[in-house]
PDB file of C-alpha atoms in Angstrom:
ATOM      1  CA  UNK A1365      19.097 -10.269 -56.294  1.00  0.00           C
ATOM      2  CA  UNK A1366      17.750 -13.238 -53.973  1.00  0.00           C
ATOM      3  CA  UNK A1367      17.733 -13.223 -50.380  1.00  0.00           C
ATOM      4  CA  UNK A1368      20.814 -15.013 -49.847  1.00  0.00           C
ATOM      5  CA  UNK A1369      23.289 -13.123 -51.489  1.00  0.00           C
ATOM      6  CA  UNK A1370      26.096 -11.427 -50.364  1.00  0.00           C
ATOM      7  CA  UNK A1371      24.703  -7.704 -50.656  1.00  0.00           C
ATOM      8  CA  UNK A1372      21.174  -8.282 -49.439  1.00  0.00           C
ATOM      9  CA  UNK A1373      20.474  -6.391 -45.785  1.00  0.00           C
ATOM     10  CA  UNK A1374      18.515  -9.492 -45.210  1.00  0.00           C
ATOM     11  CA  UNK A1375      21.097 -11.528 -45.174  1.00  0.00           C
ATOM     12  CA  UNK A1376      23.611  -9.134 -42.598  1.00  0.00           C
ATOM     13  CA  UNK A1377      21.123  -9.434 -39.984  1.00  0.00           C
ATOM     14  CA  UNK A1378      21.582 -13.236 -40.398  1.00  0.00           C
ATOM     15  CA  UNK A1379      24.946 -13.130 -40.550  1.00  0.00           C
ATOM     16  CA  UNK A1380      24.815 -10.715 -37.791  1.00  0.00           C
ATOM     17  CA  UNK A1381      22.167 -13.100 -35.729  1.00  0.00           C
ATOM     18  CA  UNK A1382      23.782 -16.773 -36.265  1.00  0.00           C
ATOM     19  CA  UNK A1383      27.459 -15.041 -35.002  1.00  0.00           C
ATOM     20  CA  UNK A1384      28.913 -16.458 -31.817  1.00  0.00           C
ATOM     21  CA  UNK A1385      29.604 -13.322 -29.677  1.00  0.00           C
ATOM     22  CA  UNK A1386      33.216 -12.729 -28.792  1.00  0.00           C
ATOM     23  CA  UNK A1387      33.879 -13.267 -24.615  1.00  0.00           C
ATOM     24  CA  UNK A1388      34.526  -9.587 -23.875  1.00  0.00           C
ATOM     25  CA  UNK A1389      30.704  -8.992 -25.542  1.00  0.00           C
ATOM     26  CA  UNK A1390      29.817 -11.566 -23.121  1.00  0.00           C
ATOM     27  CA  UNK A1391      30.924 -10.034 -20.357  1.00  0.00           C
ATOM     28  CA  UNK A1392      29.758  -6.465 -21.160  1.00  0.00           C
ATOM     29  CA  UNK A1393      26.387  -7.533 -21.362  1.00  0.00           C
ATOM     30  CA  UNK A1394      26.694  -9.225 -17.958  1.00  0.00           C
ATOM     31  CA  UNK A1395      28.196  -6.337 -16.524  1.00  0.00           C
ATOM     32  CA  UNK A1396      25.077  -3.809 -17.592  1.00  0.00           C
ATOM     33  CA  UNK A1397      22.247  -6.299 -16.550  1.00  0.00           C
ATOM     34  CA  UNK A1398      24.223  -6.954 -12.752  1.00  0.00           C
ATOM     35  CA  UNK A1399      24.295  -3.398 -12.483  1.00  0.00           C
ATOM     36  CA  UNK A1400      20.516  -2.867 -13.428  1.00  0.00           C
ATOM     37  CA  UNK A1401      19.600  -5.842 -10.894  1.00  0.00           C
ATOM     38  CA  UNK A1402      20.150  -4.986  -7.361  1.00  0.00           C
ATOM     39  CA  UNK A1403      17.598  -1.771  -7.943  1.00  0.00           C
ATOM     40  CA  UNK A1404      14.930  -3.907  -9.726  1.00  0.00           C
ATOM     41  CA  UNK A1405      15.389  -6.580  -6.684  1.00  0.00           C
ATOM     42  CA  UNK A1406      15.314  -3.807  -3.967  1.00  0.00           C
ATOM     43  CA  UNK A1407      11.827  -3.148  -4.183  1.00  0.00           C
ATOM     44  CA  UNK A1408      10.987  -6.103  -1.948  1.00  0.00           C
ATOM     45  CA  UNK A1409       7.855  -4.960  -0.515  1.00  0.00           C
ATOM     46  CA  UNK A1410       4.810  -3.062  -0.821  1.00  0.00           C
ATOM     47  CA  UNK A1411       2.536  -0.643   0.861  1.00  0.00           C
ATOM     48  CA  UNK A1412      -0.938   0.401   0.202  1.00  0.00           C
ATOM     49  CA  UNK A1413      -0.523   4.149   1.335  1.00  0.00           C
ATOM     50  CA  UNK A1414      -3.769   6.075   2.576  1.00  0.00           C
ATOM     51  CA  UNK A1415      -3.794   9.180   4.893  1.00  0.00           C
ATOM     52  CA  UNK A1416      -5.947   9.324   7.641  1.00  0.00           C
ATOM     53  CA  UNK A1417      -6.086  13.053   9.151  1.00  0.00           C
ATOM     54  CA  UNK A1418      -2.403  14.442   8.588  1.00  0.00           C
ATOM     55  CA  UNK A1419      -0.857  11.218   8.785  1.00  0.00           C
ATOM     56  CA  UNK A1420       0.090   8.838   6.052  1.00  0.00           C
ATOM     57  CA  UNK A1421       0.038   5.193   6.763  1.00  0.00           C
ATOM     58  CA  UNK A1422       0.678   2.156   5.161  1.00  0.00           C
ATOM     59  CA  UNK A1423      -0.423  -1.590   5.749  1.00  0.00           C
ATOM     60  CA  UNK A1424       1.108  -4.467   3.662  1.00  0.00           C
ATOM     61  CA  UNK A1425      -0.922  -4.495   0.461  1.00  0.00           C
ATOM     62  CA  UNK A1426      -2.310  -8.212   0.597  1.00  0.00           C
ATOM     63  CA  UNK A1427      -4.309  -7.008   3.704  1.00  0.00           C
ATOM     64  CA  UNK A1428      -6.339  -4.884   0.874  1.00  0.00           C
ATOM     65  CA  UNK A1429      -9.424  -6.406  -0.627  1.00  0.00           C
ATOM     66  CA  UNK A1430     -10.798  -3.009  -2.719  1.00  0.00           C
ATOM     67  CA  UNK A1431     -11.245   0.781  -2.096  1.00  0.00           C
ATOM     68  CA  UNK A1432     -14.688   1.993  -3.069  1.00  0.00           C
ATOM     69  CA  UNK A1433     -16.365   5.295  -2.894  1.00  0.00           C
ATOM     70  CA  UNK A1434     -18.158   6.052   0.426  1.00  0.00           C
ATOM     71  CA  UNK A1435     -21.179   3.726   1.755  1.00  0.00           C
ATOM     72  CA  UNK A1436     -23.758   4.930   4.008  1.00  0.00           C
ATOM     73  CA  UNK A1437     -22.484   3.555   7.476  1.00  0.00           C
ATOM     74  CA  UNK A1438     -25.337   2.177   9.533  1.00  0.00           C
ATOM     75  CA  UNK A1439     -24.734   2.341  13.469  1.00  0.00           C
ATOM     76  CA  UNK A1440     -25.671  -0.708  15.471  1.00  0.00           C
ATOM     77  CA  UNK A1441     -28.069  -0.274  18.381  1.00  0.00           C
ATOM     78  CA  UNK A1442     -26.677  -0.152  21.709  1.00  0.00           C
ATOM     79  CA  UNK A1443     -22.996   0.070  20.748  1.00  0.00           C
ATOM     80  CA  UNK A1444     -20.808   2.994  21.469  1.00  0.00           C
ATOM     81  CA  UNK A1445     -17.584   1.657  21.335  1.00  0.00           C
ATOM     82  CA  UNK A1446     -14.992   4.502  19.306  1.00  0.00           C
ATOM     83  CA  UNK A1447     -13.457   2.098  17.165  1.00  0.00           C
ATOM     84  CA  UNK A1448     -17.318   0.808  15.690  1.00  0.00           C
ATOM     85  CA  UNK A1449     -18.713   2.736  13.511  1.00  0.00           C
ATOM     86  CA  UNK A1450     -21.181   0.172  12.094  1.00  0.00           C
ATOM     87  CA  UNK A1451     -21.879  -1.758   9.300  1.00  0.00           C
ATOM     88  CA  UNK A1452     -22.187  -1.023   5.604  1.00  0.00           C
ATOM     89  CA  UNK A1453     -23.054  -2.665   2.494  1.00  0.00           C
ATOM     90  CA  UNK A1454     -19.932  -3.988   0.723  1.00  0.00           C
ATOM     91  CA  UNK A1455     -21.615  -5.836  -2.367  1.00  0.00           C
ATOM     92  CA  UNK A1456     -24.354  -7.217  -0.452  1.00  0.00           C
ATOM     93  CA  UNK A1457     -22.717  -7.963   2.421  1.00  0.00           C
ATOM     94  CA  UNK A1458     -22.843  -6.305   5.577  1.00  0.00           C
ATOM     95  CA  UNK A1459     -18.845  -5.650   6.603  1.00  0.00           C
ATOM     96  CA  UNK A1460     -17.876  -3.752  10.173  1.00  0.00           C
ATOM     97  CA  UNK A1461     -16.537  -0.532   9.522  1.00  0.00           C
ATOM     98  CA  UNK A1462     -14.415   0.368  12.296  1.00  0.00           C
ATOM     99  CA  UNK A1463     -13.257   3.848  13.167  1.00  0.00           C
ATOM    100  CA  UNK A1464      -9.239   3.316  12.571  1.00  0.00           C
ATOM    101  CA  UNK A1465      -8.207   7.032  13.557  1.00  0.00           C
ATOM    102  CA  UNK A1466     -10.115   6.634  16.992  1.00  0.00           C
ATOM    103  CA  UNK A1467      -7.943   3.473  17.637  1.00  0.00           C
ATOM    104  CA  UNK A1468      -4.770   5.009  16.371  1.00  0.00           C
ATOM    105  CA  UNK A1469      -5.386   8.404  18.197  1.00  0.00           C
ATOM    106  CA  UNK A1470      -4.579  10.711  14.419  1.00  0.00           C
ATOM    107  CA  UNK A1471      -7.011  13.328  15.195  1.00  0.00           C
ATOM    108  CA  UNK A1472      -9.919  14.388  12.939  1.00  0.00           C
ATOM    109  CA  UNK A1473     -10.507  13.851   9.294  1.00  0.00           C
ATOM    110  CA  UNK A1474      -8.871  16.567   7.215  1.00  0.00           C
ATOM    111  CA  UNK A1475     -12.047  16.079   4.676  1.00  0.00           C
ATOM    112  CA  UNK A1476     -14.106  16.975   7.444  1.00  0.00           C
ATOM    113  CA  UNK A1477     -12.260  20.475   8.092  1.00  0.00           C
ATOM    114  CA  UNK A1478     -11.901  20.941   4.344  1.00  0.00           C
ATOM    115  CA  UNK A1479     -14.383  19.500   2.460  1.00  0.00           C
ATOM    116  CA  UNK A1480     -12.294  19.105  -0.765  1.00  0.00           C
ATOM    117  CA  UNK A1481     -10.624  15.593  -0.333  1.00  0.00           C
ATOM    118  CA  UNK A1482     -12.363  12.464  -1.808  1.00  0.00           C
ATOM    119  CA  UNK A1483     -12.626   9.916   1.019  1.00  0.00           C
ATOM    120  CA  UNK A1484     -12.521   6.533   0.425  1.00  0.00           C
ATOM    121  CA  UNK A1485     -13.862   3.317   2.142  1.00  0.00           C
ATOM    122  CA  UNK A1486     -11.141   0.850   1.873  1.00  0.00           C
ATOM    123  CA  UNK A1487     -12.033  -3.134   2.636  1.00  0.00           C
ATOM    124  CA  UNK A1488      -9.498  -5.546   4.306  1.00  0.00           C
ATOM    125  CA  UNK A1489      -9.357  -9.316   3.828  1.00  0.00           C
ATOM    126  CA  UNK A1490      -8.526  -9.996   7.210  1.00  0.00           C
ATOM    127  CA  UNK A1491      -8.401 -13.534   8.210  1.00  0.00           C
ATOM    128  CA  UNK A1492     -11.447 -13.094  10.747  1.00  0.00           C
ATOM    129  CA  UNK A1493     -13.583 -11.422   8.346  1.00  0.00           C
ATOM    130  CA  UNK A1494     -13.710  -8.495   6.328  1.00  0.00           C
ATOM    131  CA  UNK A1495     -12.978  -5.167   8.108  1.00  0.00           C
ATOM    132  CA  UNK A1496     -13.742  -1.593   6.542  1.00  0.00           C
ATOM    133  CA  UNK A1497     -12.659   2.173   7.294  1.00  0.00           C
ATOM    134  CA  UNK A1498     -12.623   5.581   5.656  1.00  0.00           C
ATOM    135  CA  UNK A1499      -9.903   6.770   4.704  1.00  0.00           C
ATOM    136  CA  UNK A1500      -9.355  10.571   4.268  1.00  0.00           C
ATOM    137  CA  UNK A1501      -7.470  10.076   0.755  1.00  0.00           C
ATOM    138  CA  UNK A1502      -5.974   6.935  -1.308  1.00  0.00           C
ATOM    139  CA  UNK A1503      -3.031   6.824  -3.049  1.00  0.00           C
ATOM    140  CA  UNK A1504      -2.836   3.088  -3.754  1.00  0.00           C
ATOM    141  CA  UNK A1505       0.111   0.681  -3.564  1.00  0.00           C
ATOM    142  CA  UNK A1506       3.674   1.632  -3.146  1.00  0.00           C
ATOM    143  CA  UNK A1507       6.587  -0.834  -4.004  1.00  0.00           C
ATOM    144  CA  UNK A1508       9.722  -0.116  -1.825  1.00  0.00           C
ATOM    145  CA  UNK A1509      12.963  -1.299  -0.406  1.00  0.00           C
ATOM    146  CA  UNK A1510      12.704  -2.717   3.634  1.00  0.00           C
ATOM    147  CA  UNK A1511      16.486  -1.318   4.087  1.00  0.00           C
ATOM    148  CA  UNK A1512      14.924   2.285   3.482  1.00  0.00           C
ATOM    149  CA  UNK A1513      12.604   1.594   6.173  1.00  0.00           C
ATOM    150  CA  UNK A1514      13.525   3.890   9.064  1.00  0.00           C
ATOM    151  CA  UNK A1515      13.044   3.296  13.233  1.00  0.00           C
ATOM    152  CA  UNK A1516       9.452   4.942  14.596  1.00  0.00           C
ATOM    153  CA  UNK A1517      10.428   8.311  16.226  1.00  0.00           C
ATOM    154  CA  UNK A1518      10.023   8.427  19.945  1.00  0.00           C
ATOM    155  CA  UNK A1519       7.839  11.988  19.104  1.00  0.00           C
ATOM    156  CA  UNK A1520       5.333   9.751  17.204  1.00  0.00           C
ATOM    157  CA  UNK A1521       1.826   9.421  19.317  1.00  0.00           C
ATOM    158  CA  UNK A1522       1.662   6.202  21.720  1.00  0.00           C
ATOM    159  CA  UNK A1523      -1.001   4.824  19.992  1.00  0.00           C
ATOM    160  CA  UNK A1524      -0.006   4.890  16.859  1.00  0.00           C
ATOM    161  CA  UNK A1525       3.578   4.218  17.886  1.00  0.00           C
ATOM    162  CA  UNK A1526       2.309   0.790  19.260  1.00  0.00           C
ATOM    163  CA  UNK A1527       1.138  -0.411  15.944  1.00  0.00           C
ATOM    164  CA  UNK A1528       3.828   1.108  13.941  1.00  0.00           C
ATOM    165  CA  UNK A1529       6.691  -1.165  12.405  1.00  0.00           C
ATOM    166  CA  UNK A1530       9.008   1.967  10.715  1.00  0.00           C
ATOM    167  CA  UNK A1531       8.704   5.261   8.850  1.00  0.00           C
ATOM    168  CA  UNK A1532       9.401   5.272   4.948  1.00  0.00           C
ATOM    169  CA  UNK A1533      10.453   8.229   3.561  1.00  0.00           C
ATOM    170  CA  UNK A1534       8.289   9.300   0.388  1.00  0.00           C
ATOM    171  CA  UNK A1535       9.509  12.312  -1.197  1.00  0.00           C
ATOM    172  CA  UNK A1536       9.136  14.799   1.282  1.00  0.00           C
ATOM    173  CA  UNK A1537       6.602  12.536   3.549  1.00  0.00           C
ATOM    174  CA  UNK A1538       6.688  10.228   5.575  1.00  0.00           C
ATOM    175  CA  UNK A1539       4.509   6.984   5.456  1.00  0.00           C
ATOM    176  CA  UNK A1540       4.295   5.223   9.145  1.00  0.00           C
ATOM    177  CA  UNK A1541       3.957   1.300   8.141  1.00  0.00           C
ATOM    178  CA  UNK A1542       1.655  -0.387  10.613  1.00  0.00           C
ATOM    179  CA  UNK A1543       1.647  -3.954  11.570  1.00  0.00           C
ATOM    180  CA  UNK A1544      -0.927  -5.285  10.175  1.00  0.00           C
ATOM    181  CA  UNK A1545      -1.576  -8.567  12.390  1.00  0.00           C
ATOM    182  CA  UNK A1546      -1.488  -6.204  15.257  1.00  0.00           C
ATOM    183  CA  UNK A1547      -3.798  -3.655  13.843  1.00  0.00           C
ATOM    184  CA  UNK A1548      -6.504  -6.888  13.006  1.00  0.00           C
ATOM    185  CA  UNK A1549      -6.332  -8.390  16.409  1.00  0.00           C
ATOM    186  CA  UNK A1550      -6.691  -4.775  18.133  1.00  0.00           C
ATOM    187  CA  UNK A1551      -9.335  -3.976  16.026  1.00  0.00           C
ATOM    188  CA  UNK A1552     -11.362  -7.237  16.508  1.00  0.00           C
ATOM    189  CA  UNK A1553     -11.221  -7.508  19.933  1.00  0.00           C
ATOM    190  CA  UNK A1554     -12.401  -3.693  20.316  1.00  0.00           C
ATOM    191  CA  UNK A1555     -15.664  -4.414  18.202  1.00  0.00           C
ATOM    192  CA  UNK A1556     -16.247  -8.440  19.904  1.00  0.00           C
TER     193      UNK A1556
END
């Protein structure tokens, strides 16, 4: 039997592939992929989601350069401004590390009370320069839809009310999305 007759399975699937589908096949298939597409286009945006004390932030994730374990931060003479914490070494660089829960008023680091969370030192490309902080734990980027994005509370803390954009629900949290031009310029002009 040769490839090209009549009772070969090689030869349904060709018969089956070089068909012209019939209209109403058409449209079925249509249907099923327009119904799949407005959730796959929803998730216009995305977060990089961190927790500093009990709260969970997020800042847009193109503002993130890398998270790396914990660097030795080394204080600068003469300063004692709370949102400096130093410098550390990034990769042979010296970067700023700025203390991001004194500026946004989120109270101590639950690491510090606990002792069982893995901080994090996470870098940001900011347009300036490169910025770090420590964050009390990382869970990385977040994809979601901006029309789930909720108002900031009026019970939310003034500070970090003035640099918050809206609340995203995340399972049973809540991640407070900060703007993130607002938190750079704040930032720099506390450590100039």
């Amino acid at each position: 039997m040769s490839a090209n007759e009549p009772g070969n399975a090689g030869s349904a699937v060709a018969r089956l592939l070089e068909r012209t589908p019939a209209q109403e096949e058409l449209a079925e298939a249509a249907a099923r992929l327009a119904a799949g597409a407005p959730r796959q286009l929803r998730a216009s945006a995305g977060a990089f989601v961190f927790r500093l004390g009990e709260e969970w932030l997020g800042l847009p994730a193109a503002l993130i350069d890398e998270v790396l374990e914990l660097r030795p931060v080394h204080r600068l003479p003469h300063r004692r401004d709370a949102a400096l914490r130093g410098v550390v070494n990034v990769r042979g660089r010296l970067t700023v590390c700025v203390a991001l829960p004194a500026l946004l008023q989120t109270g101590a680091p639950v690491a510090a009370r606990t002792g069982t969370v893995a901080r994090r030192l996470v870098v940001l490309a900011a347009p300036e320069g490169a910025l770090a902080f420590e964050a009390d734990e990382v869970h990385g980027s977040h994809r979601y839809d901006a029309e789930d994005v909720r108002a900031v509370p009026s019970t939310v803390a003034h500070a970090l009310a003035r640099f918050a954009t809206g609340v995203l629900p995340w399972g049973e949290r809540r991640i407070g999305l900060l703007d993130a031009g607002l938190l750079v310029h704040a930032l720099n002009r506390q450590i100039s």
